[in-house]
Coordinates of C-alpha atoms and ligand atoms in Angstrom, one line a residue:
V28 CA 0.0 -0.1 -0.2
D29 CA 1.9 3.2 -1.1
F30 CA 0.0 6.5 0.3
D31 CA 2.2 8.8 -1.7
T32 CA 1.4 7.7 -4.8
K33 CA -1.9 6.6 -4.6
V34 CA -1.2 2.8 -5.6
L35 CA -1.4 -0.6 -4.8
S36 CA 0.7 -2.9 -6.5
G37 CA 0.1 -6.8 -5.6
H38 CA 0.4 -10.2 -7.1
V39 CA -2.8 -12.6 -6.9
D40 CA -2.9 -16.2 -7.0
H41 CA -6.5 -17.3 -8.6
T42 CA -7.5 -21.0 -7.8
V43 CA -10.1 -21.6 -10.7
T44 CA -11.9 -25.2 -11.2
V45 CA -12.6 -26.0 -14.6
R46 CA -17.2 -26.4 -15.6
A47 CA -16.3 -27.6 -18.8
D48 CA -14.1 -29.7 -20.9
G49 CA -12.1 -27.6 -22.9
A50 CA -12.0 -24.8 -21.8
A51 CA -9.7 -22.5 -23.4
E52 CA -10.1 -19.1 -21.6
L53 CA -10.0 -17.6 -18.1
A54 CA -12.6 -14.6 -18.8
L55 CA -12.0 -11.2 -15.7
D56 CA -13.8 -8.1 -14.5
M57 CA -10.9 -5.3 -15.0
R58 CA -11.3 -1.5 -14.5
D59 CA -8.5 0.7 -14.3
V60 CA -5.8 -1.5 -13.3
A61 CA -2.4 -2.5 -15.0
V62 CA -1.6 -5.7 -15.6
S63 CA 2.2 -6.6 -15.4
G64 CA 2.1 -10.2 -15.9
I65 CA 0.0 -13.0 -15.9
T66 CA 1.2 -17.4 -15.2
V67 CA -0.9 -20.2 -15.4
N68 CA 0.0 -23.1 -13.6
G69 CA 3.7 -21.0 -13.8
A70 CA 3.9 -20.7 -17.1
A71 CA 4.0 -17.3 -18.8
A72 CA 0.4 -17.2 -20.3
E73 CA -1.1 -14.8 -23.4
Y74 CA -3.1 -12.5 -22.4
S75 CA -5.6 -9.9 -23.9
L76 CA -7.4 -6.4 -22.8
A77 CA -10.7 -6.1 -24.3
E78 CA -11.8 -2.4 -24.8
P79 CA -14.1 -0.5 -22.3
Y80 CA -17.4 -1.6 -21.9
Q81 CA -19.2 1.2 -20.5
A82 CA -19.4 1.1 -16.8
L83 CA -18.3 -2.5 -16.8
G84 CA -14.0 -1.9 -17.2
S85 CA -12.5 -4.9 -19.8
K86 CA -12.6 -7.9 -19.8
L87 CA -9.2 -10.0 -19.2
S88 CA -8.6 -13.3 -21.4
I89 CA -6.2 -15.0 -20.5
Q90 CA -5.2 -18.3 -22.7
L91 CA -5.5 -22.2 -20.6
P92 CA -3.4 -24.8 -22.1
P93 CA -5.1 -26.9 -23.9
G94 CA -7.6 -30.9 -22.9
L95 CA -8.9 -29.4 -19.4
K96 CA -10.9 -31.7 -18.3
A97 CA -13.9 -30.4 -15.8
G98 CA -12.9 -30.5 -12.2
D99 CA -9.4 -29.8 -13.4
T100 CA -7.9 -26.7 -11.2
V101 CA -5.6 -24.1 -13.0
A102 CA -3.4 -21.7 -11.1
V103 CA -3.0 -18.6 -12.6
G104 CA -0.6 -15.9 -11.1
I105 CA -1.4 -12.3 -11.6
S106 CA 0.4 -9.3 -11.2
F107 CA -0.8 -5.9 -11.3
E108 CA -1.1 -2.0 -10.0
T109 CA -3.8 0.2 -9.1
S110 CA -5.0 3.3 -10.8
P111 CA -5.3 5.7 -8.4
Q112 CA -8.7 6.6 -9.8
A113 CA -9.3 2.9 -8.3
S114 CA -13.1 3.8 -8.1
A115 CA -13.4 1.1 -4.9
V116 CA -10.5 3.4 -2.9
Q117 CA -10.7 6.3 -1.2
W118 CA -7.3 7.7 0.1
L119 CA -7.2 9.9 2.7
P120 CA -4.6 12.8 3.6
P121 CA -4.5 13.4 6.8
E122 CA -6.7 16.0 7.2
Q123 CA -9.6 14.2 7.2
T124 CA -9.0 12.0 9.6
A125 CA -10.1 12.8 13.0
G126 CA -6.4 12.4 14.4
K127 CA -5.0 14.9 11.4
R128 CA -1.4 12.6 12.0
H129 CA -2.2 9.8 9.2
P130 CA -3.3 9.0 6.1
Y131 CA -6.1 6.4 5.3
L132 CA -7.7 4.5 3.1
F133 CA -10.8 2.7 2.8
T134 CA -12.2 0.4 -0.3
Q135 CA -16.0 -0.3 -1.0
C136 CA -16.1 -2.6 -3.5
Q137 CA -20.6 -3.2 -3.6
A138 CA -21.5 -3.2 -6.5
I139 CA -18.9 -3.8 -9.5
H140 CA -15.7 -1.7 -7.5
A141 CA -13.5 -4.9 -7.0
R142 CA -12.7 -5.0 -10.3
S143 CA -10.9 -2.1 -9.7
I144 CA -8.4 -3.5 -7.0
L145 CA -7.8 -6.4 -8.6
P146 CA -8.5 -8.9 -11.7
C147 CA -11.0 -10.8 -10.4
Q148 CA -14.5 -12.6 -11.6
D149 CA -16.3 -9.7 -10.3
T150 CA -19.9 -10.6 -10.0
P151 CA -21.9 -12.3 -6.9
G152 CA -22.2 -15.8 -8.5
A153 CA -19.6 -16.8 -8.6
K154 CA -17.6 -17.2 -4.2
F155 CA -14.3 -17.5 -3.2
S156 CA -12.0 -17.6 0.0
Y157 CA -9.0 -15.4 0.0
G158 CA -6.1 -15.0 1.9
A159 CA -4.0 -12.3 2.6
A160 CA -0.9 -10.4 3.5
V161 CA -0.8 -6.7 2.9
R162 CA 2.3 -4.8 4.0
V163 CA 1.4 -1.3 5.1
P164 CA 4.0 1.4 6.6
Q165 CA 4.7 0.5 9.8
A166 CA 2.3 3.7 12.0
L167 CA -0.4 1.9 10.6
R168 CA -2.7 -1.1 11.0
A169 CA -4.5 -3.1 7.9
L170 CA -8.2 -4.5 8.5
M171 CA -10.0 -7.2 5.8
S172 CA -13.0 -8.5 5.7
A173 CA -11.6 -11.6 7.4
V174 CA -9.8 -13.2 10.2
P175 CA -6.9 -11.7 10.9
L176 CA -3.8 -14.3 11.2
L177 CA -1.5 -13.4 13.6
Q178 CA -2.0 -10.3 15.9
V179 CA 1.9 -9.2 16.5
A180 CA 2.3 -8.0 12.7
Q181 CA 5.5 -9.4 10.7
R182 CA 8.2 -6.6 10.2
S183 CA 9.1 -7.2 6.6
K184 CA 11.1 -4.3 4.4
A185 CA 12.6 -0.6 6.9
G186 CA 9.2 1.3 7.5
T187 CA 6.9 -0.8 7.1
R188 CA 5.3 -4.3 8.5
V189 CA 2.4 -7.0 7.1
Y190 CA -0.4 -7.9 8.2
R191 CA -1.9 -11.7 7.4
F192 CA -5.8 -12.5 7.3
K193 CA -7.6 -15.4 6.4
Q194 CA -11.3 -15.3 4.9
A195 CA -12.7 -19.4 5.2
V196 CA -16.3 -18.8 4.2
P197 CA -16.8 -18.2 0.5
I198 CA -17.6 -14.6 -0.4
P199 CA -18.8 -12.9 -4.0
S200 CA -16.0 -10.1 -4.4
Y201 CA -18.4 -7.8 -3.1
L202 CA -17.5 -8.3 0.2
L203 CA -13.2 -8.2 -0.2
A204 CA -12.5 -5.4 2.0
L205 CA -10.0 -3.5 3.5
A206 CA -9.0 -0.6 5.2
V207 CA -5.5 0.7 6.5
G208 CA -4.6 3.4 9.1
N209 CA -4.1 4.6 12.7
L210 CA -6.7 2.1 14.6
E211 CA -7.4 0.5 17.6
S212 CA -9.8 -1.6 19.1
R213 CA -11.8 -2.0 22.1
E214 CA -13.4 -4.9 22.9
L215 CA -17.3 -5.5 23.1
G216 CA -18.1 -9.0 23.6
P217 CA -17.1 -12.5 23.4
I218 CA -16.0 -12.6 19.7
S219 CA -16.7 -8.9 18.8
A220 CA -14.6 -5.2 19.1
V221 CA -14.4 -2.1 17.2
W222 CA -12.3 -0.6 15.6
S223 CA -11.3 3.7 14.9
E224 CA -8.8 5.9 15.2
P225 CA -8.0 6.4 18.6
E226 CA -9.8 9.7 18.8
M227 CA -13.3 7.7 18.3
V228 CA -12.5 4.9 20.0
E229 CA -14.3 5.0 22.9
A230 CA -17.3 7.2 21.2
G231 CA -17.4 4.1 19.6
A232 CA -17.4 1.4 22.4
Y233 CA -20.1 3.3 23.8
E234 CA -22.3 3.2 21.1
F235 CA -22.0 0.0 20.2
A236 CA -22.6 -1.5 23.2
E237 CA -25.3 -4.0 22.3
T238 CA -23.2 -5.8 19.5
S239 CA -23.3 -8.8 21.6
K240 CA -27.9 -8.7 21.9
F241 CA -28.4 -7.9 18.6
L242 CA -26.0 -11.3 17.5
D243 CA -27.5 -13.6 20.5
A244 CA -30.8 -12.3 18.8
A245 CA -30.0 -13.1 15.4
E246 CA -28.8 -16.6 15.9
Q247 CA -31.8 -17.6 18.1
L248 CA -33.9 -16.4 14.3
A249 CA -31.4 -17.3 12.2
G250 CA -28.9 -20.4 13.4
P251 CA -25.5 -20.3 14.7
Y252 CA -22.8 -17.3 13.1
Q253 CA -20.7 -18.8 10.8
W254 CA -18.1 -16.4 10.5
G255 CA -15.7 -16.7 13.4
R256 CA -15.5 -12.7 14.3
Y257 CA -18.3 -10.2 14.2
D258 CA -16.2 -7.2 14.5
L259 CA -16.9 -3.2 13.4
L260 CA -14.8 -0.8 12.3
L261 CA -15.9 3.2 12.9
L262 CA -15.0 4.9 9.4
P263 CA -13.7 8.6 9.1
P264 CA -16.7 10.8 8.1
S265 CA -16.5 10.4 4.1
F266 CA -17.8 6.7 4.1
P267 CA -20.8 7.2 1.4
Y268 CA -22.7 4.1 3.0
G269 CA -24.1 3.5 7.1
G270 CA -22.8 1.0 6.9
M271 CA -21.4 -2.2 4.3
E272 CA -21.4 -5.8 5.8
N273 CA -18.2 -6.6 5.1
P274 CA -17.8 -10.1 6.7
C275 CA -16.2 -10.4 10.2
L276 CA -15.5 -6.2 9.8
T277 CA -18.5 -4.6 9.3
F278 CA -17.9 -0.9 8.3
V279 CA -20.1 1.7 10.0
T280 CA -20.1 5.2 9.3
P281 CA -19.4 7.9 12.3
T282 CA -22.4 9.2 11.6
L283 CA -24.2 7.3 14.2
L284 CA -22.1 8.7 17.0
A285 CA -26.0 10.1 17.9
G286 CA -24.2 9.6 21.9
D287 CA -27.5 7.3 22.8
R288 CA -27.3 4.2 20.9
S289 CA -30.1 5.4 19.4
L290 CA -28.7 5.2 16.1
A291 CA -27.7 1.6 16.4
N292 CA -30.0 -0.6 14.7
V293 CA -27.3 0.0 11.3
V294 CA -25.3 -2.6 13.0
A295 CA -28.7 -4.7 13.7
H296 CA -28.8 -4.4 10.5
E297 CA -25.0 -5.4 9.4
I298 CA -25.6 -8.1 11.7
A299 CA -28.5 -9.9 9.7
H300 CA -26.4 -9.8 7.1
S301 CA -24.0 -12.5 8.1
W302 CA -27.1 -15.1 7.0
T303 CA -29.3 -13.4 4.8
G304 CA -27.4 -11.4 2.6
D305 CA -24.1 -13.1 1.6
G306 CA -25.6 -15.4 -0.6
A307 CA -28.8 -14.6 -2.3
I308 CA -27.9 -13.7 -5.3
R309 CA -26.2 -15.5 -8.3
R310 CA -25.6 -14.4 -12.0
R311 CA -28.2 -15.2 -14.9
T312 CA -27.2 -19.4 -15.6
N313 CA -26.4 -18.7 -19.0
A314 CA -23.9 -15.9 -18.1
P315 CA -20.8 -17.0 -17.7
A316 CA -18.6 -15.7 -15.0
G317 CA -16.4 -12.5 -15.5
N318 CA -18.8 -11.9 -18.8
L319 CA -18.1 -8.3 -18.7
V320 CA -21.8 -7.6 -20.7
T321 CA -24.1 -9.4 -18.7
N322 CA -23.8 -8.5 -15.4
A323 CA -27.5 -8.8 -14.6
T324 CA -26.7 -10.4 -11.3
W325 CA -27.6 -7.1 -9.0
E326 CA -31.5 -7.9 -10.1
H327 CA -32.3 -10.2 -7.5
F328 CA -30.7 -7.6 -5.4
W329 CA -34.3 -7.6 -3.2
L330 CA -33.7 -11.1 -2.3
N331 CA -30.5 -10.0 -0.2
E332 CA -31.8 -6.7 1.3
G333 CA -35.2 -7.4 2.1
F334 CA -34.4 -10.3 3.6
T335 CA -32.1 -8.2 5.8
V336 CA -34.5 -5.4 6.2
F337 CA -36.9 -8.2 7.4
L338 CA -34.3 -9.8 10.0
E339 CA -33.6 -6.7 11.2
R340 CA -36.6 -5.6 12.3
K341 CA -37.1 -9.1 14.4
I342 CA -33.9 -8.6 15.9
L343 CA -35.3 -4.5 16.7
G344 CA -38.8 -6.8 18.0
R345 CA -37.2 -9.4 19.7
L346 CA -34.8 -6.3 22.2
Y347 CA -37.2 -4.4 22.2
G348 CA -40.8 -5.9 21.4
E349 CA -43.3 -7.1 18.8
Q350 CA -44.5 -3.1 18.4
M351 CA -41.4 -1.9 17.4
Y352 CA -41.0 -4.2 14.2
Q353 CA -44.5 -2.6 13.5
L354 CA -43.4 1.0 14.2
Q355 CA -40.5 0.1 11.5
A356 CA -42.4 -2.0 9.5
S357 CA -44.8 1.4 8.5
M358 CA -42.1 3.7 8.3
G359 CA -40.6 1.4 5.9
W360 CA -43.8 1.6 3.8
L361 CA -43.6 5.5 4.0
E362 CA -40.5 5.3 2.9
L363 CA -40.9 2.8 -0.1
Q364 CA -44.2 5.6 -1.2
D365 CA -41.5 8.0 -1.3
A366 CA -38.8 6.2 -3.2
V367 CA -41.7 5.0 -5.7
K368 CA -43.1 8.7 -5.8
S369 CA -39.9 9.9 -6.7
F370 CA -38.7 7.4 -9.3
G371 CA -41.9 8.1 -10.7
E372 CA -44.9 5.1 -10.3
G373 CA -43.6 3.5 -14.1
H374 CA -40.1 3.7 -13.8
A375 CA -38.3 0.0 -14.0
F376 CA -36.1 0.8 -11.4
T377 CA -39.1 0.1 -9.1
A378 CA -39.8 -2.8 -9.7
L379 CA -38.5 -5.2 -7.2
V380 CA -36.4 -7.5 -9.8
P381 CA -35.7 -4.2 -12.2
N382 CA -33.8 -5.4 -15.7
L383 CA -30.2 -4.2 -15.7
S384 CA -29.4 -5.7 -18.6
G385 CA -27.3 -3.7 -21.0
G386 CA -24.3 -2.2 -19.2
V387 CA -26.8 -0.3 -16.7
D388 CA -24.7 0.3 -13.5
P389 CA -26.1 -1.3 -10.6
D390 CA -25.1 1.8 -8.9
D391 CA -27.6 3.7 -10.7
A392 CA -30.4 1.8 -9.6
F393 CA -29.5 1.7 -5.9
S394 CA -32.0 2.7 -3.9
S395 CA -34.7 1.7 -0.8
I396 CA -36.7 -0.1 -3.2
P397 CA -34.8 -3.3 -3.0
Y398 CA -34.8 -2.5 1.1
E399 CA -39.1 -1.4 1.6
K400 CA -40.7 -3.4 -1.5
G401 CA -38.6 -6.5 -0.7
F402 CA -39.3 -6.5 3.1
A403 CA -43.0 -5.8 2.5
F404 CA -43.1 -8.6 -0.1
I405 CA -41.6 -10.6 2.7
H406 CA -43.8 -9.4 5.5
Y407 CA -47.0 -10.2 2.9
L408 CA -45.6 -13.8 2.8
Q409 CA -45.5 -13.8 6.2
E410 CA -49.2 -12.6 7.8
L411 CA -50.7 -14.8 4.5
V412 CA -49.4 -18.4 6.0
G413 CA -50.3 -17.5 9.1
G414 CA -47.4 -15.1 10.9
S415 CA -44.2 -15.5 12.4
S416 CA -45.2 -19.0 14.0
A417 CA -45.0 -20.4 10.6
F418 CA -42.8 -17.9 9.0
E419 CA -39.8 -18.3 11.1
P420 CA -39.3 -21.3 10.9
F421 CA -39.7 -21.6 7.4
F422 CA -36.8 -18.3 7.5
K423 CA -34.7 -20.5 9.0
R424 CA -34.8 -23.6 6.7
Y425 CA -34.3 -20.7 4.1
V426 CA -31.4 -19.5 5.2
Q427 CA -29.5 -23.2 6.0
R428 CA -30.8 -24.5 2.1
F429 CA -29.1 -21.6 0.3
A430 CA -26.4 -20.6 3.1
A431 CA -23.8 -21.5 -0.1
T432 CA -25.6 -21.5 -2.6
P433 CA -26.5 -18.6 -4.0
L434 CA -30.5 -18.2 -5.7
T435 CA -32.8 -16.4 -7.7
S436 CA -36.1 -15.1 -7.1
D437 CA -37.5 -18.0 -9.4
D438 CA -35.8 -20.2 -6.9
F439 CA -37.3 -18.2 -3.8
R440 CA -40.6 -18.6 -5.3
A441 CA -39.9 -22.9 -5.8
F442 CA -38.4 -23.5 -2.5
F443 CA -41.9 -20.8 -0.6
C444 CA -44.2 -23.2 -2.7
D445 CA -42.7 -26.3 -2.3
Y446 CA -42.4 -25.7 1.9
F447 CA -45.8 -24.4 1.7
K448 CA -47.3 -26.6 -0.8
D449 CA -50.4 -27.4 2.1
N450 CA -51.1 -23.9 3.1
A451 CA -53.6 -22.9 0.6
A452 CA -53.0 -19.4 1.3
I453 CA -50.7 -19.3 -1.2
A454 CA -52.6 -19.9 -3.8
Q455 CA -52.9 -15.8 -4.1
V456 CA -49.7 -14.4 -4.1
D457 CA -49.4 -12.5 -7.8
W458 CA -45.7 -13.4 -8.3
D459 CA -45.4 -12.1 -11.4
T460 CA -46.7 -8.5 -10.6
W461 CA -44.5 -8.9 -7.3
F462 CA -41.6 -9.3 -9.1
Y463 CA -42.0 -7.6 -12.5
K464 CA -44.5 -4.9 -12.4
P465 CA -43.2 -1.2 -11.2
G466 CA -44.9 1.0 -8.9
M467 CA -45.9 0.3 -4.8
P468 CA -46.2 -3.4 -4.5
P469 CA -50.3 -5.0 -4.9
V470 CA -51.4 -5.5 -1.7
K471 CA -51.0 -3.0 0.8
N472 CA -49.9 -4.7 4.5
E473 CA -51.7 -3.3 7.7
Y474 CA -49.1 -2.6 10.4
D475 CA -49.8 -2.1 13.7
E476 CA -49.0 2.0 14.5
S477 CA -50.3 1.9 18.3
L478 CA -46.6 3.8 18.9
G479 CA -47.4 6.3 16.1
Q480 CA -50.7 6.6 17.2
L481 CA -49.6 7.2 21.2
A482 CA -47.3 10.5 19.4
Y483 CA -50.5 11.7 17.7
E484 CA -52.6 12.0 20.6
L485 CA -50.4 13.8 22.1
A486 CA -49.2 16.0 20.3
K487 CA -53.2 17.1 20.1
R488 CA -53.7 17.7 23.9
R489 CA -50.4 19.9 23.5
H490 CA -51.6 21.8 20.5
P491 CA -55.7 21.7 20.3
R492 CA -55.5 24.5 17.5
K493 CA -53.2 22.4 15.3
R494 CA -55.1 19.5 14.8
Q495 CA -55.7 19.3 11.1
A496 CA -51.8 19.6 10.4
T497 CA -51.5 16.0 12.8
S498 CA -54.2 14.3 10.6
S499 CA -51.7 11.9 9.7
W500 CA -48.4 11.1 11.3
R501 CA -46.4 10.7 7.7
M502 CA -45.3 14.5 8.3
A503 CA -43.8 13.3 12.0
R504 CA -42.4 10.4 10.5
P505 CA -38.7 12.2 10.3
F506 CA -38.0 12.5 13.5
G507 CA -39.6 9.3 14.3
I508 CA -36.9 7.7 12.6
A509 CA -34.2 9.0 14.5
A510 CA -35.6 8.2 17.8
V511 CA -36.1 4.0 16.9
P512 CA -35.0 1.8 19.2
L513 CA -36.0 4.6 22.2
P514 CA -39.9 4.8 21.5
P515 CA -40.1 7.2 24.6
R516 CA -37.4 10.1 22.8
S517 CA -39.7 8.9 19.6
L518 CA -42.7 10.3 20.9
L519 CA -41.0 13.1 21.8
Y520 CA -39.7 14.3 18.5
R521 CA -43.1 12.5 16.5
C522 CA -45.5 15.1 18.5
A523 CA -42.8 18.0 17.7
A524 CA -43.4 17.9 14.7
A525 CA -47.2 19.4 14.8
L526 CA -46.0 22.7 15.9
P527 CA -44.6 25.6 14.0
Y528 CA -41.0 25.6 13.0
C529 CA -39.5 28.2 15.6
R530 CA -41.6 26.8 18.9
M531 CA -39.9 22.8 17.4
N532 CA -36.4 24.6 17.4
E533 CA -37.1 26.3 20.9
L534 CA -38.2 23.6 22.6
Y535 CA -36.5 21.0 21.3
D536 CA -33.0 23.0 20.2
L537 CA -33.1 21.0 16.8
D538 CA -30.6 23.3 14.8
N539 CA -27.8 21.9 17.3
R540 CA -29.2 18.4 18.3
H541 CA -26.1 16.2 17.3
N542 CA -28.0 13.0 15.9
S543 CA -27.8 13.2 12.0
E544 CA -30.6 11.8 11.4
I545 CA -32.5 14.2 12.9
R546 CA -30.3 17.1 11.5
S547 CA -30.8 15.4 7.8
S548 CA -34.6 15.3 8.5
W549 CA -35.1 19.0 10.2
F550 CA -32.6 20.6 7.7
Q551 CA -34.8 19.1 4.9
L552 CA -38.3 20.3 6.5
C553 CA -36.6 23.9 6.7
I554 CA -35.2 24.1 3.0
N555 CA -37.9 23.0 1.8
A556 CA -40.4 25.5 3.9
G557 CA -37.9 28.6 2.3
D558 CA -35.7 28.8 6.0
D559 CA -32.8 30.4 4.2
S560 CA -31.8 30.9 8.2
V561 CA -31.1 27.4 7.6
L562 CA -27.9 27.5 5.1
P563 CA -25.0 27.6 6.8
L564 CA -26.0 25.0 9.1
V565 CA -27.0 22.5 6.1
K566 CA -23.5 23.4 4.8
G567 CA -21.9 22.9 7.1
F568 CA -23.5 19.0 7.8
L569 CA -22.8 18.7 4.4
Q570 CA -19.4 19.3 4.5
E571 CA -18.1 17.7 7.7
Q572 CA -19.5 13.9 6.4
G573 CA -20.3 12.0 2.8
R574 CA -23.0 9.8 4.0
M575 CA -24.7 9.9 0.7
K576 CA -28.4 9.2 2.5
F577 CA -28.1 12.5 3.6
L578 CA -26.1 14.3 0.7
R579 CA -28.1 13.1 -2.0
P580 CA -31.6 14.2 -0.2
L581 CA -30.4 17.3 1.4
Y582 CA -28.9 18.4 -2.7
R583 CA -31.7 17.5 -4.1
A584 CA -33.6 19.7 -2.1
L585 CA -31.7 22.9 -1.9
H586 CA -31.7 22.2 -5.4
N587 CA -35.3 22.1 -5.7
S588 CA -35.8 25.3 -3.7
K589 CA -37.3 27.8 -4.8
S590 CA -34.9 30.4 -2.6
V591 CA -32.0 31.5 -5.3
A592 CA -29.5 30.8 -2.0
A593 CA -30.5 27.7 -2.0
K594 CA -30.0 27.1 -5.3
Q595 CA -26.3 28.3 -5.2
A596 CA -25.5 27.6 -1.5
A597 CA -25.9 23.5 -3.2
L598 CA -23.7 24.4 -6.3
D599 CA -20.7 26.4 -3.9
T600 CA -21.1 23.3 -1.4
Y601 CA -20.5 21.1 -4.0
H602 CA -17.8 22.5 -6.0
E603 CA -15.9 23.2 -2.9
H604 CA -16.0 19.8 -1.3
K605 CA -16.4 17.4 -4.3
S606 CA -13.1 15.8 -3.7
T607 CA -13.7 15.1 -0.1
Y608 CA -16.7 12.7 -1.1
H609 CA -16.2 8.9 -1.5
P610 CA -16.3 8.4 -5.5
I611 CA -19.3 6.6 -5.3
A612 CA -21.0 9.8 -3.3
G613 CA -20.0 11.5 -6.8
G614 CA -16.4 12.5 -5.5
R615 CA -14.2 12.1 -9.1
R616 CA -15.6 9.3 -10.2
R617 CA -14.8 8.7 -13.9
A618 CA -17.9 9.1 -16.1
P619 CA -17.4 5.7 -18.2
P620 CA -17.0 6.9 -21.7
L621 CA -20.3 5.6 -23.2
S622 CA -22.4 7.3 -20.8
A623 CA -20.9 10.9 -20.9
A624 CA -23.8 11.7 -23.6
V625 CA -26.4 11.3 -20.8
R626 CA -24.0 12.4 -18.0
P627 CA -22.4 15.5 -18.8
A628 CA -20.3 16.5 -15.8
C629 CA -20.0 13.2 -12.9
C630 CA -21.8 15.1 -10.2
L631 CA -24.5 14.6 -7.5
I632 CA -26.6 17.2 -8.9
C633 CA -26.9 16.5 -12.7
C634 CA -27.4 12.5 -11.9
W635 CA -30.2 13.8 -9.9
R636 CA -31.9 15.9 -12.5
R637 CA -31.7 13.1 -15.1
R638 CA -33.5 10.7 -12.6
T639 CA -35.5 12.5 -10.1
P640 CA -38.3 15.1 -10.9
A641 CA -39.3 17.9 -8.7
R642 CA -41.0 16.7 -6.1
P643 CA -44.2 18.5 -6.8
A644 CA -45.5 20.9 -3.7
A645 CA -48.3 19.6 -2.9
A646 CA -46.6 16.2 -1.5
L647 CA -45.0 18.6 1.1
P648 CA -46.1 18.1 4.9
L649 CA -48.6 21.3 5.9
L650 CA -46.6 22.3 8.5
G651 CA -46.0 26.0 9.8
S652 CA -42.6 28.6 8.5
T653 CA -40.4 30.2 10.2
S654 CA -42.3 33.8 10.1
Ligands
ZN721 ZN1 -28.3 -4.2 3.8

């Protein structure tokens, strides 16, 4: 790992098994990687590189020796260097870290970024175990999505040390992960620790203290934990996601450090992935691994995220009561409505199983649809077959059955229908509409909203003249989301939404809240109401963290605002800080050559213009203004 040149130079040995007699070529995915030599079974091999294709990069074709038979294994060694533009890697200078003294590096390979780190079969359908040795500057520590082999790292060259890792469970390429920085850990439980820079590690240990409880609840629901360790890595603020389920080492954003453990449900989600996320996708059966043109595999992403949200909510239900499951589920339904509205009812990406053929970048289709439409479908099936007592044993069986075998939506359907073949109710399931029709689901789930209901009642009692404004609890939702899993706090925030802004701010000091979910929701409400006095706070928030969940809606709200100052704030803030955002969040990702015509400049703002129509004013909550 060379922080001066921003290059990873390395060597990878792939051990591949021949699937069909006479295989003559191994095709690997690659983007922005320079190959300096390839061997097959120890001898120098011929290889060629195809022209880059859209977001997919280039196909690396390696000649295999003649006469191979199905079942033979072949050792393919590749020496390579990455480019400083590698889309999976973010290189942070010391000033962008908490400690300000050392540089930092982290990778994010989902969806198709592993190919920018090393040539590989970069499809969720091809799984591999791996061993790794990483040489880093002596003052720093390397961590990977694997179990560290030696607690004391070897010194090799002067000024460097080598860390070794082993991942014994086969994983898809998007779960390959590396982080290098000035890192320390604190124990969280028998198999868990939190890692981060020393400046944040105590805060992380406090915030994620419930990790072992989440693990225990998940094991009761889904079966034994298979991965050996479950550690958390608390990243610098530019990490573009809330969390990433890298095996053995979940990556999490420091925007979860609310100081009161109220945002730790993200950890429950990432823990849930240990069972429901890592095997649930397979390439099309007719698409050979490494085929660059038909990376259609992400079409079944809902199986991954829908079941993960389901298990996450089950875990929270076990720990905080069934009503918490119901509250989370009903808020998820509202999030689904928002996402469908934002794309447009007929948009292809609102289908549970979208069509991603023709080189569509899976990142472009990324939204809450697979999460919430997926969850809604699974919850619907649960209620249809007789509720939790009937469905939870099925869920455990499903996890066991597909732990090692990835699946498609049709595989899931076949397994479900077989398991419940004696249950007449399943004849009602309109599979094709659920899977392929864009827009909201064909059936609306009924959830117990009593936790939310209490909040309206409280708000009505406090503010009788604002009764009409509390007729729907939709408007109160942003504050509810932020407060779970602490119901008393969520009630407080939810009733706050019925108040005019200035009164809300007086009562709850929302301008100065530390909780990132509350800040984001509060700022959106103020921007939508045309309150320019909030702009300095919004700019500060957009500058201090790079999580897409907050960047996208806030930039969108600023851009769609009628206020000239708000629009200008979006442009100024983006251009000033884009270099600090992760490539995936729009920082410096190179526009793929062929899509340049539809994406004139690769930045968040223009991507939204292209994709997200302005929300009609009527859809905005009817809240009082600050004046
Ligand atoms: Zn997830």
